[in-house]
Amino acid sequence: MILVALIGATACASGSDAVAQGGTFDFVSPGGKTEIFYDPPDTRGSIGPLSGPDLMTDGQARALSDYTGQVVVINLWGQWCAPCRAEADELERAYESTKDLGVQFLGIDVRDPQRDKAQDFVVDNKVSYPSIYDPPMRTLTALGGNYPTSVIPSTLVLDREHRVAAVFLRALLTEDLQPVIERVAAEK
């Protein structure tokens, strides 16, 4: 596997902001595909450590490591993003339908300088899974140097070892995402 170079020293600074460092996942979108699947499982790369402040609470942190042994669906979103608003109900349905399979969703709110507006989005859309608040997009360094930061929304499905099983570079419907989550959750 290819080791991913760290993105700039400032992205890896410590403090109370969202922090992440690169892992072994190297994003490639062959032919500009918007749906990429990484199989078989033993060829998947892991993302780097990912953590940051919880959007809805002061002082509480969220981290990928909080979900050891679970399939994790990471969704990059912003309240300013029309496709993010369109997919919010779809993602919530997929989460509710799969959480009993050992699946956790984790949002990453990006480019939202006004925390209260992002919090209103979560409340208004009845999003029940947590999100990291990351306006400067520092957490994205965990996704590797080649991950497209301009594609919001985007969604990653991580297997139980937190290796990248699928990437979607577009807004999703429940029927697009749920079968992929169920397939990954059923892997041994």
XYZ file of N, CA and C in Angstrom:
564
model
N 0.838 -1.184 0.000
C 0.000 0.000 0.000
C 0.877 1.239 0.000
N 0.319 2.256 -0.542
C 1.054 3.506 -0.633
C 0.845 4.317 0.629
N 1.926 4.794 1.201
C 1.792 5.664 2.366
C 1.388 7.046 1.904
N 0.521 7.651 2.649
C 0.000 8.953 2.279
C 0.825 10.036 2.957
N 1.212 11.023 2.196
C 1.964 12.142 2.747
C 1.045 13.019 3.581
N 1.590 13.565 4.634
C 0.797 14.460 5.468
C 0.570 15.767 4.722
N -0.577 16.351 4.948
C -0.927 17.597 4.273
C -0.572 18.751 5.179
N 0.514 19.402 4.900
C 0.882 20.617 5.603
C 0.994 20.472 7.112
N 1.967 21.075 7.682
C 2.184 20.981 9.120
C 1.054 21.622 9.912
N 0.426 22.663 9.394
C -0.634 23.308 10.146
C -1.858 22.434 10.274
N -2.095 21.553 9.334
C -3.260 20.675 9.416
C -3.107 19.661 10.540
N -1.901 19.429 10.984
C -1.664 18.429 12.020
C -1.351 19.067 13.369
N -1.614 20.350 13.504
C -1.340 21.024 14.758
C -2.223 20.464 15.867
N -1.710 20.523 17.075
C -2.518 20.022 18.186
C -3.317 21.161 18.787
N -4.261 20.805 19.627
C -5.129 21.793 20.250
C -6.536 21.258 20.316
N -7.493 22.154 20.536
C -8.874 21.715 20.678
C -9.604 21.627 19.346
N -8.966 22.044 18.267
C -9.590 21.947 16.951
C -9.564 20.512 16.459
N -10.313 20.253 15.402
C -10.311 18.925 14.797
C -8.914 18.619 14.291
N -8.446 17.423 14.579
C -7.091 17.032 14.219
C -7.108 15.634 13.625
N -6.318 15.433 12.601
C -6.181 14.111 12.012
C -4.833 14.020 11.332
N -4.344 12.809 11.196
C -3.119 12.582 10.451
C -3.377 11.466 9.468
N -2.642 11.481 8.347
C -2.866 10.521 7.279
C -2.635 9.082 7.698
N -3.303 8.161 7.010
C -3.166 6.729 7.258
C -2.605 6.057 6.017
N -3.092 4.861 5.708
C -2.595 4.135 4.545
C -3.561 4.187 3.372
N -4.693 4.881 3.530
C -5.672 5.001 2.459
C -5.191 6.028 1.447
N -5.182 5.643 0.169
C -4.783 6.557 -0.895
C -5.936 6.657 -1.883
N -6.682 7.750 -1.818
C -7.859 7.920 -2.654
C -7.473 8.049 -4.125
N -8.157 7.282 -4.956
C -8.014 7.377 -6.405
C -9.415 7.236 -6.985
N -9.775 8.108 -7.921
C -11.072 8.028 -8.589
C -10.822 7.735 -10.061
N -10.734 6.455 -10.420
C -10.435 6.106 -11.808
C -11.515 6.603 -12.755
N -11.097 7.366 -13.763
C -12.031 7.864 -14.756
C -13.056 8.828 -14.209
N -12.783 9.448 -13.063
C -13.708 10.407 -12.492
C -14.969 9.796 -11.905
N -14.912 8.530 -11.526
C -16.084 7.865 -10.944
C -16.536 8.579 -9.674
N -17.844 8.520 -9.403
C -18.386 9.108 -8.174
C -18.776 8.038 -7.167
N -18.650 6.765 -7.538
C -18.849 5.641 -6.626
C -17.644 4.728 -6.777
N -16.896 4.553 -5.704
C -15.685 3.745 -5.748
C -15.776 2.691 -4.659
N -15.521 1.435 -5.027
C -15.586 0.326 -4.073
C -14.208 -0.320 -3.990
N -13.789 -0.617 -2.775
C -12.475 -1.196 -2.524
C -12.655 -2.631 -2.034
N -12.405 -3.577 -2.918
C -12.548 -4.994 -2.605
C -11.426 -5.763 -3.268
N -11.000 -6.885 -2.729
C -11.473 -7.538 -1.505
C -11.000 -6.776 -0.267
N -11.587 -7.103 0.883
C -11.291 -6.360 2.114
C -9.808 -6.272 2.467
N -9.032 -7.307 2.194
C -7.620 -7.263 2.597
C -6.788 -6.293 1.765
N -7.371 -5.698 0.728
C -6.654 -4.704 -0.071
C -7.033 -3.271 0.305
N -7.930 -3.112 1.260
C -8.401 -1.782 1.652
C -7.370 -1.052 2.506
N -7.326 0.255 2.351
C -6.470 1.088 3.176
C -7.239 1.694 4.328
N -6.526 1.981 5.400
C -7.123 2.600 6.585
C -6.899 4.105 6.535
N -7.873 4.849 7.038
C -7.669 6.283 7.142
C -6.865 6.555 8.406
N -6.366 7.755 8.524
C -5.595 8.130 9.704
C -6.497 8.428 10.885
N -5.898 8.723 12.034
C -6.681 9.071 13.218
C -7.571 10.281 12.914
N -8.818 10.187 13.330
C -9.776 11.242 13.024
C -10.512 11.610 14.299
N -10.475 12.884 14.664
C -11.186 13.340 15.858
C -11.434 14.830 15.755
N -12.353 15.300 16.584
C -12.636 16.725 16.627
C -13.770 17.009 17.582
N -14.073 18.291 17.761
C -15.121 18.676 18.700
C -16.509 18.281 18.200
N -17.333 17.805 19.125
C -18.708 17.457 18.804
C -19.472 18.732 18.452
N -20.230 18.691 17.363
C -20.987 19.856 16.914
C -22.002 20.329 17.948
N -22.666 19.409 18.608
C -23.815 19.753 19.442
C -23.485 20.011 20.908
N -22.276 19.682 21.347
C -21.922 19.878 22.753
C -20.625 20.658 22.866
N -20.487 21.407 23.926
C -19.248 22.133 24.182
C -18.278 21.248 24.937
N -17.074 21.157 24.458
C -16.032 20.446 25.165
C -15.950 18.954 24.917
N -17.004 18.340 24.402
C -16.953 16.908 24.138
C -16.277 16.668 22.788
N -15.455 15.635 22.717
C -14.779 15.286 21.474
C -15.419 14.039 20.878
N -15.320 13.919 19.573
C -15.740 12.727 18.839
C -14.507 12.211 18.114
N -14.402 10.880 18.048
C -13.266 10.289 17.359
C -13.687 8.991 16.694
N -13.086 8.689 15.582
C -13.334 7.416 14.915
C -13.010 6.267 15.862
N -12.001 6.432 16.681
C -11.597 5.374 17.619
C -12.667 5.069 18.665
N -13.683 5.923 18.792
C -14.801 5.659 19.712
C -15.659 4.494 19.219
N -15.497 4.101 17.975
C -16.379 3.117 17.345
C -15.615 1.856 16.927
N -14.737 1.397 17.785
C -13.950 0.194 17.530
C -14.865 -0.990 17.238
N -14.559 -1.713 16.168
C -15.314 -2.906 15.809
C -16.630 -2.639 15.101
N -16.950 -1.381 14.866
C -18.188 -1.040 14.172
C -17.900 -0.597 12.744
N -18.859 -0.851 11.855
C -18.841 -0.227 10.537
C -19.144 1.244 10.776
N -18.391 2.136 10.148
C -18.621 3.565 10.332
C -18.857 4.209 8.970
N -19.932 4.976 8.895
C -20.250 5.741 7.703
C -19.932 7.193 8.016
N -18.985 7.757 7.287
C -18.574 9.146 7.480
C -19.195 9.978 6.365
N -19.913 11.023 6.762
C -20.532 11.911 5.782
C -20.003 13.325 5.969
N -19.417 13.874 4.907
C -18.940 15.252 4.902
C -20.079 16.138 4.421
N -20.445 17.134 5.229
C -21.606 17.952 4.906
C -21.411 19.380 5.394
N -22.301 20.254 4.953
C -22.370 21.629 5.431
C -23.802 22.112 5.319
N -24.248 22.933 6.249
C -25.632 23.408 6.203
C -25.870 24.314 5.009
N -24.825 24.879 4.444
C -24.889 25.760 3.286
C -25.070 24.995 1.973
N -24.961 23.670 2.025
C -24.899 22.812 0.842
C -26.285 22.241 0.511
N -26.857 22.653 -0.629
C -28.197 22.181 -1.009
C -28.272 20.653 -1.139
N -27.318 19.978 -1.790
C -27.384 18.513 -1.840
C -27.300 17.864 -0.457
N -26.602 18.501 0.479
C -26.537 17.979 1.852
C -27.912 18.039 2.500
N -28.622 19.127 2.264
C -29.986 19.242 2.795
C -30.880 18.175 2.175
N -30.698 17.923 0.882
C -31.531 16.941 0.183
C -31.283 15.523 0.682
N -30.044 15.200 1.052
C -29.746 13.828 1.457
C -29.895 13.577 2.956
N -30.134 14.600 3.758
C -30.177 14.438 5.218
C -31.196 13.383 5.643
N -32.411 13.437 5.124
C -33.430 12.434 5.476
C -33.035 11.047 4.998
N -32.417 10.971 3.838
C -31.987 9.682 3.272
C -30.923 9.032 4.150
N -29.957 9.818 4.592
C -28.901 9.291 5.457
C -29.469 8.860 6.807
N -30.382 9.646 7.335
C -30.995 9.293 8.616
C -31.747 7.964 8.497
N -32.463 7.762 7.396
C -33.169 6.487 7.193
C -32.179 5.323 7.119
N -31.079 5.504 6.397
C -30.067 4.445 6.298
C -29.466 4.158 7.670
N -29.214 5.202 8.451
C -28.669 5.019 9.799
C -29.643 4.241 10.681
N -30.889 4.662 10.706
C -31.886 3.989 11.543
C -32.069 2.526 11.132
N -31.948 2.250 9.844
C -32.147 0.885 9.346
C -30.955 -0.037 9.584
N -29.773 0.533 9.834
C -28.575 -0.306 9.932
C -27.872 -0.241 11.288
N -28.265 0.645 12.174
C -27.515 0.800 13.428
C -27.520 -0.465 14.279
N -28.562 -1.286 14.166
C -28.599 -2.536 14.926
C -27.671 -3.607 14.359
N -27.047 -3.324 13.222
C -26.076 -4.244 12.617
C -24.645 -3.919 13.065
N -24.499 -3.013 14.036
C -23.173 -2.587 14.471
C -22.615 -1.500 13.576
N -23.493 -0.600 13.142
C -23.118 0.489 12.239
C -23.297 1.811 12.966
N -22.319 2.690 12.818
C -22.389 4.037 13.378
C -22.168 5.039 12.257
N -22.921 6.104 12.240
C -22.692 7.215 11.314
C -21.954 8.301 12.083
N -21.090 9.021 11.376
C -20.370 10.152 11.949
C -20.288 11.232 10.875
N -20.937 12.347 11.133
C -20.865 13.470 10.206
C -19.640 14.310 10.474
N -19.195 15.006 9.453
C -18.149 16.011 9.615
C -18.681 17.273 8.947
N -19.020 18.253 9.775
C -19.550 19.524 9.295
C -18.382 20.416 8.892
N -18.320 20.767 7.612
C -17.196 21.541 7.084
C -17.666 22.897 6.550
N -16.746 23.839 6.584
C -16.949 25.185 6.027
C -18.162 25.905 6.601
N -18.519 25.622 7.824
C -19.632 26.292 8.496
C -19.074 27.172 9.614
N -18.774 28.442 9.339
C -18.178 29.278 10.381
C -19.144 29.623 11.515
N -20.445 29.456 11.291
C -21.421 29.752 12.331
C -21.987 28.448 12.880
N -21.469 28.050 14.017
C -21.845 26.781 14.638
C -23.350 26.673 14.872
N -23.975 27.780 15.277
C -25.407 27.739 15.571
C -26.240 27.394 14.334
N -25.827 27.833 13.167
C -26.556 27.485 11.939
C -26.422 25.996 11.634
N -25.236 25.431 11.849
C -25.037 23.995 11.656
C -25.852 23.200 12.679
N -25.905 23.676 13.919
C -26.712 23.012 14.943
C -28.198 23.057 14.579
N -28.645 24.191 14.042
C -30.041 24.296 13.595
C -30.333 23.283 12.490
N -29.387 23.089 11.580
C -29.549 22.105 10.504
C -29.789 20.715 11.092
N -28.985 20.331 12.077
C -29.108 19.018 12.711
C -30.475 18.871 13.375
N -30.897 19.886 14.114
C -32.183 19.836 14.812
C -33.341 19.822 13.811
N -33.312 20.730 12.843
C -34.397 20.842 11.866
C -34.556 19.583 11.022
N -33.439 18.909 10.737
C -33.478 17.697 9.902
C -33.544 16.416 10.729
N -33.638 16.564 12.046
C -33.760 15.427 12.959
C -32.640 14.397 12.744
N -31.417 14.892 12.603
C -30.246 14.030 12.443
C -29.876 13.509 13.823
N -29.932 12.194 14.009
C -29.716 11.627 15.346
C -28.282 11.139 15.588
N -27.469 11.066 14.556
C -26.083 10.623 14.747
C -25.183 11.849 14.951
N -24.018 11.660 15.572
C -23.153 12.793 15.904
C -22.388 13.333 14.693
N -21.924 14.562 14.860
C -21.058 15.191 13.862
C -19.907 15.896 14.553
N -18.782 15.898 13.885
C -17.621 16.687 14.280
C -17.788 18.063 13.646
N -17.500 19.096 14.408
C -17.556 20.465 13.893
C -16.164 20.849 13.415
N -16.007 21.043 12.110
C -14.685 21.247 11.521
C -14.723 22.256 10.371
N -14.983 23.549 10.656
C -15.014 24.534 9.580
C -13.751 24.573 8.711
N -12.539 24.449 9.283
C -11.349 24.524 8.433
C -10.992 23.205 7.720
N -11.790 22.166 7.937
C -11.611 20.879 7.257
C -10.302 20.171 7.624
N -9.834 20.347 8.831
C -8.590 19.702 9.264
C -8.723 18.187 9.351
N -9.920 17.679 9.654
C -10.103 16.235 9.774
C -9.846 15.520 8.457
N -9.977 16.231 7.350
C -9.827 15.588 6.050
C -8.411 15.091 5.789
N -7.425 15.547 6.567
C -6.077 15.012 6.399
C -6.050 13.514 6.711
N -6.997 13.047 7.539
C -7.084 11.617 7.845
C -7.464 10.812 6.608
N -8.070 11.477 5.636
C -8.520 10.789 4.426
C -7.448 10.734 3.348
N -6.303 11.302 3.613
C -5.192 11.222 2.677
C -5.062 12.474 1.831
N -3.898 12.639 1.258
C -3.573 13.835 0.496
C -4.340 13.991 -0.799
N -4.912 12.913 -1.332
C -5.599 12.997 -2.611
C -7.112 13.087 -2.491
N -7.653 13.111 -1.265
C -9.108 13.144 -1.129
C -9.622 14.509 -1.579
N -10.640 14.536 -2.437
C -11.114 15.816 -2.996
C -11.910 16.642 -1.979
N -11.308 17.684 -1.475
C -11.958 18.508 -0.454
C -13.064 19.379 -1.030
N -13.157 19.480 -2.334
C -14.190 20.317 -2.948
C -15.503 19.571 -3.161
N -15.530 18.266 -2.907
C -16.733 17.471 -3.156
C -17.511 17.296 -1.855
N -18.505 18.166 -1.687
C -19.385 18.113 -0.526
C -20.802 18.066 -1.080
N -21.623 17.119 -0.723
C -21.369 16.068 0.250
C -20.563 14.930 -0.358
N -19.902 14.217 0.504
C -19.312 12.933 0.135
C -19.401 12.011 1.345
N -19.401 10.709 1.055
C -19.643 9.711 2.101
C -18.666 8.563 1.946
N -18.090 8.126 3.041
C -17.205 6.973 3.070
C -17.826 5.899 3.949
N -17.720 4.653 3.523
C -18.145 3.516 4.328
C -16.883 2.782 4.759
N -16.660 2.708 6.061
C -15.496 2.022 6.618
C -15.939 0.682 7.178
N -15.133 -0.349 6.937
C -15.466 -1.663 7.491
C -15.155 -1.692 8.987
N -15.314 -2.837 9.608
C -15.151 -2.944 11.065
C -13.707 -2.700 11.532
N -12.759 -2.799 10.611
C -11.366 -2.476 10.938
C -11.031 -1.038 10.547
N -12.063 -0.287 10.163
C -11.974 1.108 9.743
C -11.112 1.293 8.494
N -11.195 0.293 7.612
C -10.599 0.400 6.281
C -11.688 0.903 5.333
N -11.295 1.657 4.322
C -12.258 2.250 3.399
C -12.795 1.184 2.445
N -14.102 0.916 2.540
C -14.765 -0.059 1.680
C -15.440 0.608 0.488
N -15.917 1.838 0.665
C -16.609 2.536 -0.424
C -16.533 4.043 -0.198
N -16.532 4.766 -1.317
C -16.573 6.226 -1.292
C -17.627 6.671 -2.296
N -18.473 7.592 -1.868
C -19.491 8.192 -2.741
C -19.213 9.685 -2.809
N -19.006 10.195 -3.995
C -18.710 11.616 -4.192
C -19.933 12.335 -4.759
N -21.058 12.155 -4.090
C -22.313 12.771 -4.522
C -23.333 12.610 -3.404
N -24.458 13.303 -3.549
C -25.567 13.131 -2.621
C -26.160 11.748 -2.826
N -26.654 11.147 -1.746
C -27.122 9.768 -1.790
C -28.591 9.625 -1.436
N -29.172 8.565 -1.959
C -30.486 8.109 -1.551
C -30.284 6.899 -0.648
N -31.256 6.618 0.198
C -31.167 5.466 1.089
C -30.872 4.201 0.304
N -31.548 4.016 -0.831
C -31.365 2.782 -1.619
C -29.989 2.686 -2.271
N -29.253 3.791 -2.365
C -27.869 3.747 -2.848
C -26.926 3.270 -1.751
N -27.138 3.775 -0.555
C -26.209 3.572 0.545
C -26.488 2.329 1.377
N -27.721 2.081 1.700
C -28.050 1.003 2.633
C -27.550 -0.371 2.190
N -27.700 -0.770 0.916
C -27.186 -2.092 0.529
C -25.665 -2.221 0.700
N -24.951 -1.137 0.478
C -23.489 -1.158 0.650
C -23.154 -1.331 2.128
N -23.837 -0.582 2.985
C -23.610 -0.707 4.428
C -23.913 -2.131 4.886
N -25.028 -2.672 4.455
C -25.416 -4.028 4.872
C -24.398 -5.064 4.396
N -23.882 -4.902 3.185
C -22.873 -5.835 2.656
C -21.600 -5.765 3.518
N -21.156 -4.548 3.814
C -19.933 -4.382 4.606
C -20.155 -4.874 6.036
N -21.320 -4.623 6.596
C -21.613 -5.080 7.957
C -21.653 -6.610 8.046
N -21.987 -7.269 6.943
C -22.078 -8.733 6.940
C -20.722 -9.412 6.730
N -19.688 -8.639 6.389
C -18.360 -9.228 6.175
C -17.805 -9.796 7.475
N -17.101 -10.896 7.359
C -16.474 -11.525 8.536
C -15.001 -11.219 8.570
